[in-house]
Coordinates of C-alpha atoms and ligand atoms in Angstrom, one line a residue:
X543 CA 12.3 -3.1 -21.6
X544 CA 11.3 -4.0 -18.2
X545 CA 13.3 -1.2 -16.4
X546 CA 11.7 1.9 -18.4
X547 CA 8.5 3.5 -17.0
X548 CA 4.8 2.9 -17.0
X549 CA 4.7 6.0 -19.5
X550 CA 7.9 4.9 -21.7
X551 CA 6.1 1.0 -21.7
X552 CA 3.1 3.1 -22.9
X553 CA 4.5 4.7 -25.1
X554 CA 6.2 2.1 -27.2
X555 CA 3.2 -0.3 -27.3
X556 CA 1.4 2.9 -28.7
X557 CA 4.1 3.6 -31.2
X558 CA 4.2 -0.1 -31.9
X559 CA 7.9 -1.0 -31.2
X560 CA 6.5 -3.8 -28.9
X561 CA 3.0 -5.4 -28.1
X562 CA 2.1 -6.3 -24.7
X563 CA 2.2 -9.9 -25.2
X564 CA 6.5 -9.3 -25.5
X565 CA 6.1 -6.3 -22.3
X566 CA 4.2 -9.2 -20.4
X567 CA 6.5 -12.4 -21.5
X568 CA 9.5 -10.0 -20.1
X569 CA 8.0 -9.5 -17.2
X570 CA 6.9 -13.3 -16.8
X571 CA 10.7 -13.9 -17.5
X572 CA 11.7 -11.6 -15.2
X573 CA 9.5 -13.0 -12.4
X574 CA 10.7 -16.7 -13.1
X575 CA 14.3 -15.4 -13.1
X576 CA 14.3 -13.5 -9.6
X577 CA 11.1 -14.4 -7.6
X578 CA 12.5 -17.3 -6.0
X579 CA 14.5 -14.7 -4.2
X580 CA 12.2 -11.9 -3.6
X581 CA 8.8 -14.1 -3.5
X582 CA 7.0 -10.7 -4.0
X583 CA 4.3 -13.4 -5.5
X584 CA 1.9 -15.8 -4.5
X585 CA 0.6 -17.3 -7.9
X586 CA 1.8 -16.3 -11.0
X587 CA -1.5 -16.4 -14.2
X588 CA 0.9 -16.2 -17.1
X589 CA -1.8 -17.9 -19.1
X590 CA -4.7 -15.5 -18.3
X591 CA -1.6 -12.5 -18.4
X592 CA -1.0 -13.5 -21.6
X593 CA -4.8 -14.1 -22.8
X594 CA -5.2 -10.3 -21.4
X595 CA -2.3 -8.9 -23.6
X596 CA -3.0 -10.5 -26.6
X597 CA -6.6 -9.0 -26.5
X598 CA -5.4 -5.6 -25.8
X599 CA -2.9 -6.3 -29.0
X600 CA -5.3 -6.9 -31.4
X601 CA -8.2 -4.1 -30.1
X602 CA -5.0 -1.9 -30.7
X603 CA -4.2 -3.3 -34.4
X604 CA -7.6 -2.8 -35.5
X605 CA -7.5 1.6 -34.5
X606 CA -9.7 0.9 -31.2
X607 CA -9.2 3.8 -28.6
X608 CA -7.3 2.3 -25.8
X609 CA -6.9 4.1 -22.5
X610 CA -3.3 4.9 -21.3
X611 CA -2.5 2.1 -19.2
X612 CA -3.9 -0.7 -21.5
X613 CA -1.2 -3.0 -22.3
X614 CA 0.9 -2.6 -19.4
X615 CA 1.4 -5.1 -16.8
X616 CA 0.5 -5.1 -12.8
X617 CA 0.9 -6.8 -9.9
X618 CA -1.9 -7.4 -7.8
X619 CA -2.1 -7.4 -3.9
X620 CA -3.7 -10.9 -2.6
X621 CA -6.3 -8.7 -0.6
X622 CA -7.9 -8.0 -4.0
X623 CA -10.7 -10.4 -5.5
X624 CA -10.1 -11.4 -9.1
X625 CA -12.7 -14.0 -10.7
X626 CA -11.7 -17.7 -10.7
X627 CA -7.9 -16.9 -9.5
X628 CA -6.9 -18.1 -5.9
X629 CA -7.0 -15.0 -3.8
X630 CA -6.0 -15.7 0.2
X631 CA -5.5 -12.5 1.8
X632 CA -2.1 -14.0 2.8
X633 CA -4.3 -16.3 5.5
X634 CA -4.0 -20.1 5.1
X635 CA -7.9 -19.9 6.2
X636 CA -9.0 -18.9 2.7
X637 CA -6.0 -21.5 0.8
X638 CA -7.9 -22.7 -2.1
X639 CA -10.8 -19.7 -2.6
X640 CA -11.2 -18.7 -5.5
X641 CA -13.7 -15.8 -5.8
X642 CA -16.9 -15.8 -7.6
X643 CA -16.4 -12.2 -8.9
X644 CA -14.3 -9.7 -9.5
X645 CA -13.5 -6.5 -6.8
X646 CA -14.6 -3.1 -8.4
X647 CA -10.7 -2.3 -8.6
X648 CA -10.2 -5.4 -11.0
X649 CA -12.9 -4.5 -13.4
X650 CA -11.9 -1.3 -13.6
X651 CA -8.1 -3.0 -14.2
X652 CA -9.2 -5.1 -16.9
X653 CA -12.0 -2.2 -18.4
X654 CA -8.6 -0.4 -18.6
X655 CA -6.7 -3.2 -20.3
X656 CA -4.1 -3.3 -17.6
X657 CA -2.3 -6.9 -17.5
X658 CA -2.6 -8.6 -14.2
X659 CA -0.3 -10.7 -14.1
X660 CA -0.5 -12.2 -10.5
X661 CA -1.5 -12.0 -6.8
X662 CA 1.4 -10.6 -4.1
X663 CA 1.7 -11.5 -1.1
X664 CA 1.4 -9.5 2.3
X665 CA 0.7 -9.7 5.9
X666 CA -2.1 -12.0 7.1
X667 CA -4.8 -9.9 6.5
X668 CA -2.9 -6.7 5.8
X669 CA -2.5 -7.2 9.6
X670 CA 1.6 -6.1 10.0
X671 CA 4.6 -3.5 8.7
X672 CA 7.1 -6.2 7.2
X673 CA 5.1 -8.8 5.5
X674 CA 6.8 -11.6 7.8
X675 CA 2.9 -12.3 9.5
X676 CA 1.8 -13.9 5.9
X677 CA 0.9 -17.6 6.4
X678 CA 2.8 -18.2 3.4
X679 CA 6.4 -17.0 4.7
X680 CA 8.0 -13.1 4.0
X681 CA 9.0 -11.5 0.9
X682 CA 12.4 -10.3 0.8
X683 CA 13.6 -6.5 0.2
X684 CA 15.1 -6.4 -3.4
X685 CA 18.2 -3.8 -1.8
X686 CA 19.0 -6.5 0.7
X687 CA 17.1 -10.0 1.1
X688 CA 18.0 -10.5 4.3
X689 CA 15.9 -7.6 5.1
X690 CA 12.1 -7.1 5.1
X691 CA 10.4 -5.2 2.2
X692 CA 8.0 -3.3 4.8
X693 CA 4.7 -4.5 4.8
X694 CA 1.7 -5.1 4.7
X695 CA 1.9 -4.8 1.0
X696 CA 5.4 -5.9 0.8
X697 CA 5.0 -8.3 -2.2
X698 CA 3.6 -5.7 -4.1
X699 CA 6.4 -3.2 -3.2
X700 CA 9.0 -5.7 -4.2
X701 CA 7.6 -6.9 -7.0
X702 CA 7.9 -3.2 -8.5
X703 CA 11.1 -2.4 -7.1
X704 CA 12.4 -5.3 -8.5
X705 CA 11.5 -5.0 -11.6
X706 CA 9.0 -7.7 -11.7
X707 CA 5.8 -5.6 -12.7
X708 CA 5.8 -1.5 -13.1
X709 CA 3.1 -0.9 -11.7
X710 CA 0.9 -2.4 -8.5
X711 CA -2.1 -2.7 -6.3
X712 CA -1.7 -2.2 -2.4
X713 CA -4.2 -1.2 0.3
X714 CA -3.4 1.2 3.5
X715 CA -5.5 0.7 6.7
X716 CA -2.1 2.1 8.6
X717 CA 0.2 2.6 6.2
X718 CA 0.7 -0.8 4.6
X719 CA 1.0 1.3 1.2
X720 CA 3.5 4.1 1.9
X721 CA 5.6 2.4 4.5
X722 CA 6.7 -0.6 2.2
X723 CA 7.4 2.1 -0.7
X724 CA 9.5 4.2 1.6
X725 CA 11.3 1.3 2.4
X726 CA 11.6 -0.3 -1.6
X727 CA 12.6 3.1 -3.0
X728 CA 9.4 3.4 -4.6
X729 CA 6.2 6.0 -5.0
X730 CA 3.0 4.7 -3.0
X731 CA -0.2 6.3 -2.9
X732 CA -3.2 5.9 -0.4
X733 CA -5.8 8.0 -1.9
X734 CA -8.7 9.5 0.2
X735 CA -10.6 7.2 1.6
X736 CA -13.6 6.2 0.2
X737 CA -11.6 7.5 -3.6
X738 CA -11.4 4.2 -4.4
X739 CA -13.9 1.4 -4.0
X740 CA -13.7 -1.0 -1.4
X741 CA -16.1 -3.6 -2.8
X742 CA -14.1 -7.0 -3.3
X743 CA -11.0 -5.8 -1.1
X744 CA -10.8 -8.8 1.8
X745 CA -11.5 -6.4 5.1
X746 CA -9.3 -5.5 7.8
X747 CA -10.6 -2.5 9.2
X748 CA -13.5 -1.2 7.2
X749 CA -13.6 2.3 8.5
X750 CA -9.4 2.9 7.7
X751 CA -9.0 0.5 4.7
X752 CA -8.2 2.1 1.4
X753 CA -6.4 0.5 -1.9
X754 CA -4.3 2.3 -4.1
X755 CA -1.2 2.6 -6.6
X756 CA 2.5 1.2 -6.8
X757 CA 4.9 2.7 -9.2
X758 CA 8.3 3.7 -9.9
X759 CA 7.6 7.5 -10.9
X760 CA 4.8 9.8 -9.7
X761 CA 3.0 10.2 -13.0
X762 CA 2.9 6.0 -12.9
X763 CA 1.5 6.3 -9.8
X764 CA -1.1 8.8 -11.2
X765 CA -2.1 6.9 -14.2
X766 CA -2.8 4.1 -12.4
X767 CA -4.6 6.1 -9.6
X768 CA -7.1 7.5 -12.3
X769 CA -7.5 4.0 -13.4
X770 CA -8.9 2.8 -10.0
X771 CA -10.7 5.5 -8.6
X772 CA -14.3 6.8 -9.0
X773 CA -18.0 6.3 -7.3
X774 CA -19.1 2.6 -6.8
X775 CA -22.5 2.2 -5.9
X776 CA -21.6 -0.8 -4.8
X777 CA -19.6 0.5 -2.0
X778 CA -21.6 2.2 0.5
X779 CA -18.8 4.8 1.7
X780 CA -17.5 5.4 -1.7
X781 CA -17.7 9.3 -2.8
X782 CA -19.5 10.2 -5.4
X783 CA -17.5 12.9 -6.8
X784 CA -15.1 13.4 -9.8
X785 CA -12.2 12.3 -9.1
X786 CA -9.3 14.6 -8.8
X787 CA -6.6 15.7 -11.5
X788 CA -4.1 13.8 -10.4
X789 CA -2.4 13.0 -13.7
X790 CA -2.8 16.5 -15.1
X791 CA -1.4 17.8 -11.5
X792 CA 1.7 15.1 -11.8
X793 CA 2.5 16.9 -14.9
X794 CA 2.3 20.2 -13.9
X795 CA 4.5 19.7 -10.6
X796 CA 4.4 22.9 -9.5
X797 CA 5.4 24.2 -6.2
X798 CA 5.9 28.0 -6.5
X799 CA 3.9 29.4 -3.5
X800 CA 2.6 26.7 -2.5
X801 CA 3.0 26.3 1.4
X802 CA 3.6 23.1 2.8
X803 CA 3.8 22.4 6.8
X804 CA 6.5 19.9 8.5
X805 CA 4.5 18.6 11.6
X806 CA 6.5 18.8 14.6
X807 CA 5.9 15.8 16.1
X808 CA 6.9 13.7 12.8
X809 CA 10.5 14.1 13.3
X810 CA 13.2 14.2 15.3
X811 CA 13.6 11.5 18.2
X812 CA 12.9 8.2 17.2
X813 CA 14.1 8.6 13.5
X814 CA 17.1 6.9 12.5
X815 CA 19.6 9.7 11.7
X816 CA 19.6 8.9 7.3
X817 CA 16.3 9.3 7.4
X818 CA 16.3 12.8 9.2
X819 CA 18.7 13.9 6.9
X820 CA 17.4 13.3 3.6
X821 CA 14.2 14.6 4.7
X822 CA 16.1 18.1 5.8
X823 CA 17.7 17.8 2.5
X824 CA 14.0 17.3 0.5
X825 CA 12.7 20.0 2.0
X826 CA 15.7 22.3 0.9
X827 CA 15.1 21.2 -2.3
X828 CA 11.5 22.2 -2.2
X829 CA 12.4 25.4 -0.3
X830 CA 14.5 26.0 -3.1
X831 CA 11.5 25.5 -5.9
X832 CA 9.9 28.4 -4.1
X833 CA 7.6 26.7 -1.7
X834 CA 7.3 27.8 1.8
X835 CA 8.1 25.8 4.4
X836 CA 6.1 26.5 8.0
X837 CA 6.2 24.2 10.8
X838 CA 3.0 22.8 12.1
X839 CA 1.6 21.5 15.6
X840 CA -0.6 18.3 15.7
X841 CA -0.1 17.3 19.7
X842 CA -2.5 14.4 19.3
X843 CA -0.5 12.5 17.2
X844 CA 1.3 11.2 19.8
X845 CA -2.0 9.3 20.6
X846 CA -2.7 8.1 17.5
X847 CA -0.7 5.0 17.4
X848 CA -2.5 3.6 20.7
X849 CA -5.8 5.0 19.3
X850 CA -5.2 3.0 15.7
X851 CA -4.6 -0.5 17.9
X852 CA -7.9 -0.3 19.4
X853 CA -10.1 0.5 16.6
X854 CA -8.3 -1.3 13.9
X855 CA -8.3 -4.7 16.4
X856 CA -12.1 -3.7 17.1
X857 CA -13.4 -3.7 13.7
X858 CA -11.2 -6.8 12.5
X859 CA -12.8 -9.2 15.5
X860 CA -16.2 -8.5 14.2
X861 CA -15.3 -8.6 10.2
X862 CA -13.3 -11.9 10.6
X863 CA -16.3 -13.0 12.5
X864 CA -17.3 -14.5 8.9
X865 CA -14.7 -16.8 8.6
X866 CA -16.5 -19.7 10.2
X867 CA -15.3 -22.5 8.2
X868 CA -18.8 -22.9 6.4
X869 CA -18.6 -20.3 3.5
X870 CA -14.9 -20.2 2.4
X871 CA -11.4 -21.5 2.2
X872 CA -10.4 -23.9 4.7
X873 CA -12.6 -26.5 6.9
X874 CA -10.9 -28.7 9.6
X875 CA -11.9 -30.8 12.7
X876 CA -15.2 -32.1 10.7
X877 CA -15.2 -35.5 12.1
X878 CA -17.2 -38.2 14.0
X879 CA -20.5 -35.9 14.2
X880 CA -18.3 -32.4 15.8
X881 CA -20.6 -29.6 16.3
X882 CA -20.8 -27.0 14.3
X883 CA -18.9 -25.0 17.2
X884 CA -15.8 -27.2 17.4
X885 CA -15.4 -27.3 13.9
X886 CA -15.5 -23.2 13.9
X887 CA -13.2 -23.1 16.5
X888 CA -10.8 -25.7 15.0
X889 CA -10.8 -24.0 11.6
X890 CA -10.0 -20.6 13.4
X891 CA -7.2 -21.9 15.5
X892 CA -5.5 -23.6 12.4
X893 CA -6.0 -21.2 9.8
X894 CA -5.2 -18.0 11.3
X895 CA -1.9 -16.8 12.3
X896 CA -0.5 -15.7 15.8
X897 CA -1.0 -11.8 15.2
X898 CA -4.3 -12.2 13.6
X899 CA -5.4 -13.7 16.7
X900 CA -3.5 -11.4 19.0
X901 CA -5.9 -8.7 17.2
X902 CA -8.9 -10.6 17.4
X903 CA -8.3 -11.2 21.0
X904 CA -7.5 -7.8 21.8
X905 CA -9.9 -6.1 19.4
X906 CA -13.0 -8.5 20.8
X907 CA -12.0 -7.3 24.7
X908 CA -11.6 -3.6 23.3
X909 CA -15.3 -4.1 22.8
X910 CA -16.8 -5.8 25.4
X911 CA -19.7 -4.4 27.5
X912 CA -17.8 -3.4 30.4
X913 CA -14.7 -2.0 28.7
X914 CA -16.5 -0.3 25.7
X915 CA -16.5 3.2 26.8
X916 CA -12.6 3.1 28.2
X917 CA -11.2 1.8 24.9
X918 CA -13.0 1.8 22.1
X919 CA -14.8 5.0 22.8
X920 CA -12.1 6.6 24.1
X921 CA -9.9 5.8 20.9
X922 CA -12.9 7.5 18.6
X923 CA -12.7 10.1 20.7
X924 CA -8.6 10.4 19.9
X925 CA -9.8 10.3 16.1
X926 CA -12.2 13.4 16.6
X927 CA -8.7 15.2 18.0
X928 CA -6.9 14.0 15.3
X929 CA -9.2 15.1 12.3
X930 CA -9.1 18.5 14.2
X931 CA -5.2 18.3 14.3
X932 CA -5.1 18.0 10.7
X933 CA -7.7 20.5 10.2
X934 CA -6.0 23.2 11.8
X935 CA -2.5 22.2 9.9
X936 CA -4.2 22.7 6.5
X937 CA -5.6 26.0 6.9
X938 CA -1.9 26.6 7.4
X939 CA -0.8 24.8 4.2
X940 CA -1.3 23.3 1.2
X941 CA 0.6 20.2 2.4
X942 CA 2.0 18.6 5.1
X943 CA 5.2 16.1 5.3
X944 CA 6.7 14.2 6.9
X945 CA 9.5 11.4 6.9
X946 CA 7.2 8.1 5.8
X947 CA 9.0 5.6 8.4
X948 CA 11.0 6.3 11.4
X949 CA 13.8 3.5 9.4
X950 CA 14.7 2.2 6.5
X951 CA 14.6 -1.4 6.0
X952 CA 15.1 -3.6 9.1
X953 CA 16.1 -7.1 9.2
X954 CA 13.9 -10.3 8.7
X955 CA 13.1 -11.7 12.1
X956 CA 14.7 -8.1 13.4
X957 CA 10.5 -7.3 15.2
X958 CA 8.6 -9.6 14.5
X959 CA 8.4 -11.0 17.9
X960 CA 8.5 -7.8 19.4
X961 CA 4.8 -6.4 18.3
X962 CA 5.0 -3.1 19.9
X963 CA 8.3 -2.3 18.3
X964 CA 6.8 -3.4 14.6
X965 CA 3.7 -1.1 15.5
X966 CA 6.0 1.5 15.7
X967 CA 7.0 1.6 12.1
X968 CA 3.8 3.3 11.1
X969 CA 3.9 5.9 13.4
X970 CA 4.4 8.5 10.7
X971 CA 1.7 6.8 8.3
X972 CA -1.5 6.1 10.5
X973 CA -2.5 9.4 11.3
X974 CA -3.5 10.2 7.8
X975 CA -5.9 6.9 8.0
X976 CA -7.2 7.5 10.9
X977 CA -8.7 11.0 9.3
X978 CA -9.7 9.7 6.2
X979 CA -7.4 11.7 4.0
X980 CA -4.9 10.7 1.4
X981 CA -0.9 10.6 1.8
X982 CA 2.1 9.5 -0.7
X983 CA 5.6 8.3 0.1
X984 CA 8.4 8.9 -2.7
X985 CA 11.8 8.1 -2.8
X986 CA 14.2 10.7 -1.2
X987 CA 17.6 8.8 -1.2
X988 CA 19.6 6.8 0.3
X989 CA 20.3 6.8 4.0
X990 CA 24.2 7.1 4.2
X991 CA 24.7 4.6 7.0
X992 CA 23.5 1.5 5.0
X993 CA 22.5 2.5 1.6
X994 CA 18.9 2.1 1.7
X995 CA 15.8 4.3 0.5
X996 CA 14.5 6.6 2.4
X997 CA 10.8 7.3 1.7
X998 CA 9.1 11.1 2.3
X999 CA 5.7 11.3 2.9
X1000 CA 3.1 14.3 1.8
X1001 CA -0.7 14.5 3.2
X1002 CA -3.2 17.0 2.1
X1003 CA -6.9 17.0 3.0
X1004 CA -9.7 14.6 1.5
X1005 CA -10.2 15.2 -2.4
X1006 CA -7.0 16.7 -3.0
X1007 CA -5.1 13.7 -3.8
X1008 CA -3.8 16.2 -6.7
X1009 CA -1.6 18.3 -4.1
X1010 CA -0.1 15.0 -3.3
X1011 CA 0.7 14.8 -7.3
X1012 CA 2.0 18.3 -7.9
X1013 CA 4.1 18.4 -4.7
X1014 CA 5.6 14.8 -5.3
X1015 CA 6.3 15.6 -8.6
X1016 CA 8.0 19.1 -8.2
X1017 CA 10.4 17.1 -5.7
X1018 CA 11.5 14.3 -7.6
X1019 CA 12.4 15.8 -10.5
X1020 CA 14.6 17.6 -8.0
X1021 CA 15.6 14.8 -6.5
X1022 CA 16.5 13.5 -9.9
X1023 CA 18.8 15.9 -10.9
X1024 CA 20.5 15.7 -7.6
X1025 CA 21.2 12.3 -8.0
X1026 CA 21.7 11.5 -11.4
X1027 CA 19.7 9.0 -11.5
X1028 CA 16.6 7.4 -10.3
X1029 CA 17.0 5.8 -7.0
X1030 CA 16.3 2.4 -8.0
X1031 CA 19.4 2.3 -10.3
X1032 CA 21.7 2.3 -7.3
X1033 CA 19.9 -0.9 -5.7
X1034 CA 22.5 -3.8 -6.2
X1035 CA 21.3 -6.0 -9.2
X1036 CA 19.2 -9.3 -8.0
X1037 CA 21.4 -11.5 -10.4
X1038 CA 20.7 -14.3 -12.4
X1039 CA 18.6 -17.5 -12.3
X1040 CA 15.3 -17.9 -9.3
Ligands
LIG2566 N1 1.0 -2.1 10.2 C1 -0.3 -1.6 10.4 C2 -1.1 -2.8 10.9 O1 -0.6 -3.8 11.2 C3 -0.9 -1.1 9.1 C4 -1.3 -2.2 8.2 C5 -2.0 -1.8 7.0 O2 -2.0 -0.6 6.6 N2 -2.7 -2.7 6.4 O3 -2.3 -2.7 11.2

């Protein structure tokens, strides 16, 4: 049961071959079985799981209309705030918060009657490409464990790819969405920013954060995507506009003269040779559909990286700012009469990790008086080339693509000293962040030098998520028929018992 689709899950809960309470005991089972492996999980709620599953149950048994996803299980990013449930943003500074309400994305989960079954774990602060920065220690990659799961949302990655939960919750501020699904073999989508509301998602980088969906097939993706998106008045850069057929366009996956654009300088050096080829090989494939395939020029791209590490460090020193050890989490240093400084400064300096400081650091000098105008300004000025870049591509094409990372999976411990070097793996992925618009990574294959997924990444403009859907879909049914099976059913199995 647990290895079928969103849809097929669906599907038989409608037909009633299985309630949810039996889809969401597997899953639990599952997650006891093979999480002390993967740890894709920071707290497991099988109580309040199973409370949610039974309700949807017995509103299905008595003929109430139930929308497409109710039933079916999730796992949830830690980044997320779900009432009364510890929620840490993978930083020991908020161990032992639980929120006093629910983010707009989890009432719009449980309106839904999707099963959230649990909190994953990621990067301190969605701050890193590999999950190794949590406070918590990594998650491992389901294909290998001795190999990271990409990050920032690795747990939630790994938690689908291993069969833990279909579906889950990420958020993409660089790429923390579509770099750990390129690098789990699964689909990951970060909608257009400001699709999807940001109210109750812990900050990072206000201006560049965005959540969105995990699953193991692009119409799974959809559903869910439809599921969390929408105006929130609550959110002040939330769009209020319909949100786009992405569902209906997953279904449809049609390619036939539609024009998608390979950006030059997405390719080529710096990508490990697997990943090149597969990506060659999808576009074939899509050639072959009848789409057709230009080339496109976006020569500030090779800015963006440095551009992303000033504003993202810039707006993170002033929206950590609040963790001051009066209002959540953790409090230490409170003794014999310390000021209300010291005790600040010793709460910050034990419950934040070394790359959340590194940003803080870095993103407070970025902003400083004298140095304003050099880096921070000059980085906005990098995004105004950017957006321009992009703009130019699409009234070239429908879509752009590109590989999603430069590598498949690399080793725990393989960069995370190295900072500029784990940067790098979202070098393909922030672009689309820093110009607001929305990008998905699907599966493409395996890279033949060490057998793991290789992730391919399409971008179209803001509010046309759909093109994302139709494109994606058109290419892995493809895909499918190329290689027999879905990619996920070549990753070795996890085995037996925790
Ligand atoms: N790896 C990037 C960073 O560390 C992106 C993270 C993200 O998207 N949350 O900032």
């Amino acid at each position: 049961m647990i290895r079928k689709t969103a849809v097929q899950m669906a599907e038989s809960l409608a037909q009633g071959e299985t309630t949810s309470v039996e889809l969401t005991q597997a899953h639990l089972d599952r997650i006891a079985d093979v999480d002390g492996k993967v740890k894709a999980f920071l707290h497991v709620d099988a109580e309040g799981a199973l409370a949610q599953a039974k309700q949807v149950d017995e509103k299905r048994k008595s003929g109430e209309k139930l929308s497409p996803l109710a039933g079916i299980p999730l796992a949830l990013k830690d980044v997320l705030t779900q009432k009364g449930i510890p929620t840490t943003s993978g930083s020991k500074i908020l161990e032992g918060w639980r929120p006093p309400y629910d983010s707009t994305v989890v009432s719009k989960l449980k309106d839904a009657g999707v099963v959230i079954m649990g909190k994953t774990n990621m990067d301190e602060f969605a701050m890193g490409s590999s999950t190794e920065n949590s406070g918590y220690g990594p998650t491992f990659n389901p294909w290998d464990l001795a190999r990271t799961p990409g990050g920032s949302s690795g747990g939630s990655a790994a938690a689908v790819s291993s069969f833990e939960a279909p579906l889950a919750i990420g958020s993409d501020t660089g790429g923390s969405i579509r770099q750990p699904a390129a690098l789990t073999g699964i689909v990951g989508v970060r909608p257009t920013y400001g699709a999807v509301s940001r109210f109750g998602l812990i900050a990072y980088s206000s201006s560049l954060d965005q959540a969105g969906p995990f699953g193991r097939t692009v119409l799974d993706t959809a559903l869910l995507h439809e599921v969390m998106a929408g105006h929130d008045p609550k959110d002040a850069t939330s769009i209020n506009a319909p949100v786009p057929a992405v569902v209906a366009a997953a279904k449809s996956g049609d390619v036939k003269g539609m024009k998608i654009g390979v950006i030059k300088q997405l390719q080529g050096e710096g990508y490990q040779k697997g990943v090149q080829t597969r990506f060659d090989e999808s576009l074939k494939e899509l050639a072959a559909l009848g789409a057709e395939i230009v080339e496109v020029d976006c020569p500030s791209f090779e800015y963006a990286l440095a551009a992303y590490y000033l504003i993202a460090p810039s707006e993170c020193s002033s929206n950590l700012a609040r963790f001051d050890a009066m209002r959540y989490g953790l409090r230490t240093g409170d003794v014999n009469g310390a000021s209300a400084e010291a005790v600040m400064s010793a709460t910050r300096d034990a419950g934040f990790g070394r790359e959340v400081k590194r940003r803080i650091i870095l993103g407070t000098y970025a902003l400083s008086s004298g140095y304003y105008d050099a880096y921070y300004g000059s980085a906005q000025k990098i995004r105004t080339l950017i957006i321009q870049d992009y703009a130019k591509a699409f009234s070239q094409a429908d879509v752009l693509v590109s590989p999603t990372a430069p590598t498949t999976a690399f080793k725990i411990g393989e960069k995370v000293d190295d900072p500029m070097a784990m940067y790098l793996a979202d070098v393909a992925t922030i672009p689309v962040n820093l110009a607001g618009i929305c990008g998905m990574s699907l599966p493409a294959g395996l890279a033949d030098e060490d057998n793991l997924p290789v992730g391919f990444q399409i971008m179209a403009p803001a509010m046309q998520d759909q093109r994302l859907y139709q494109a994606g879909s058109a290419l892995e049914a493809a895909l499918l028929s190329k290689w027999g099976a879905p990619i996920l059913d070549k990753a070795p199995a996890l085995g037996g018992s925790k």
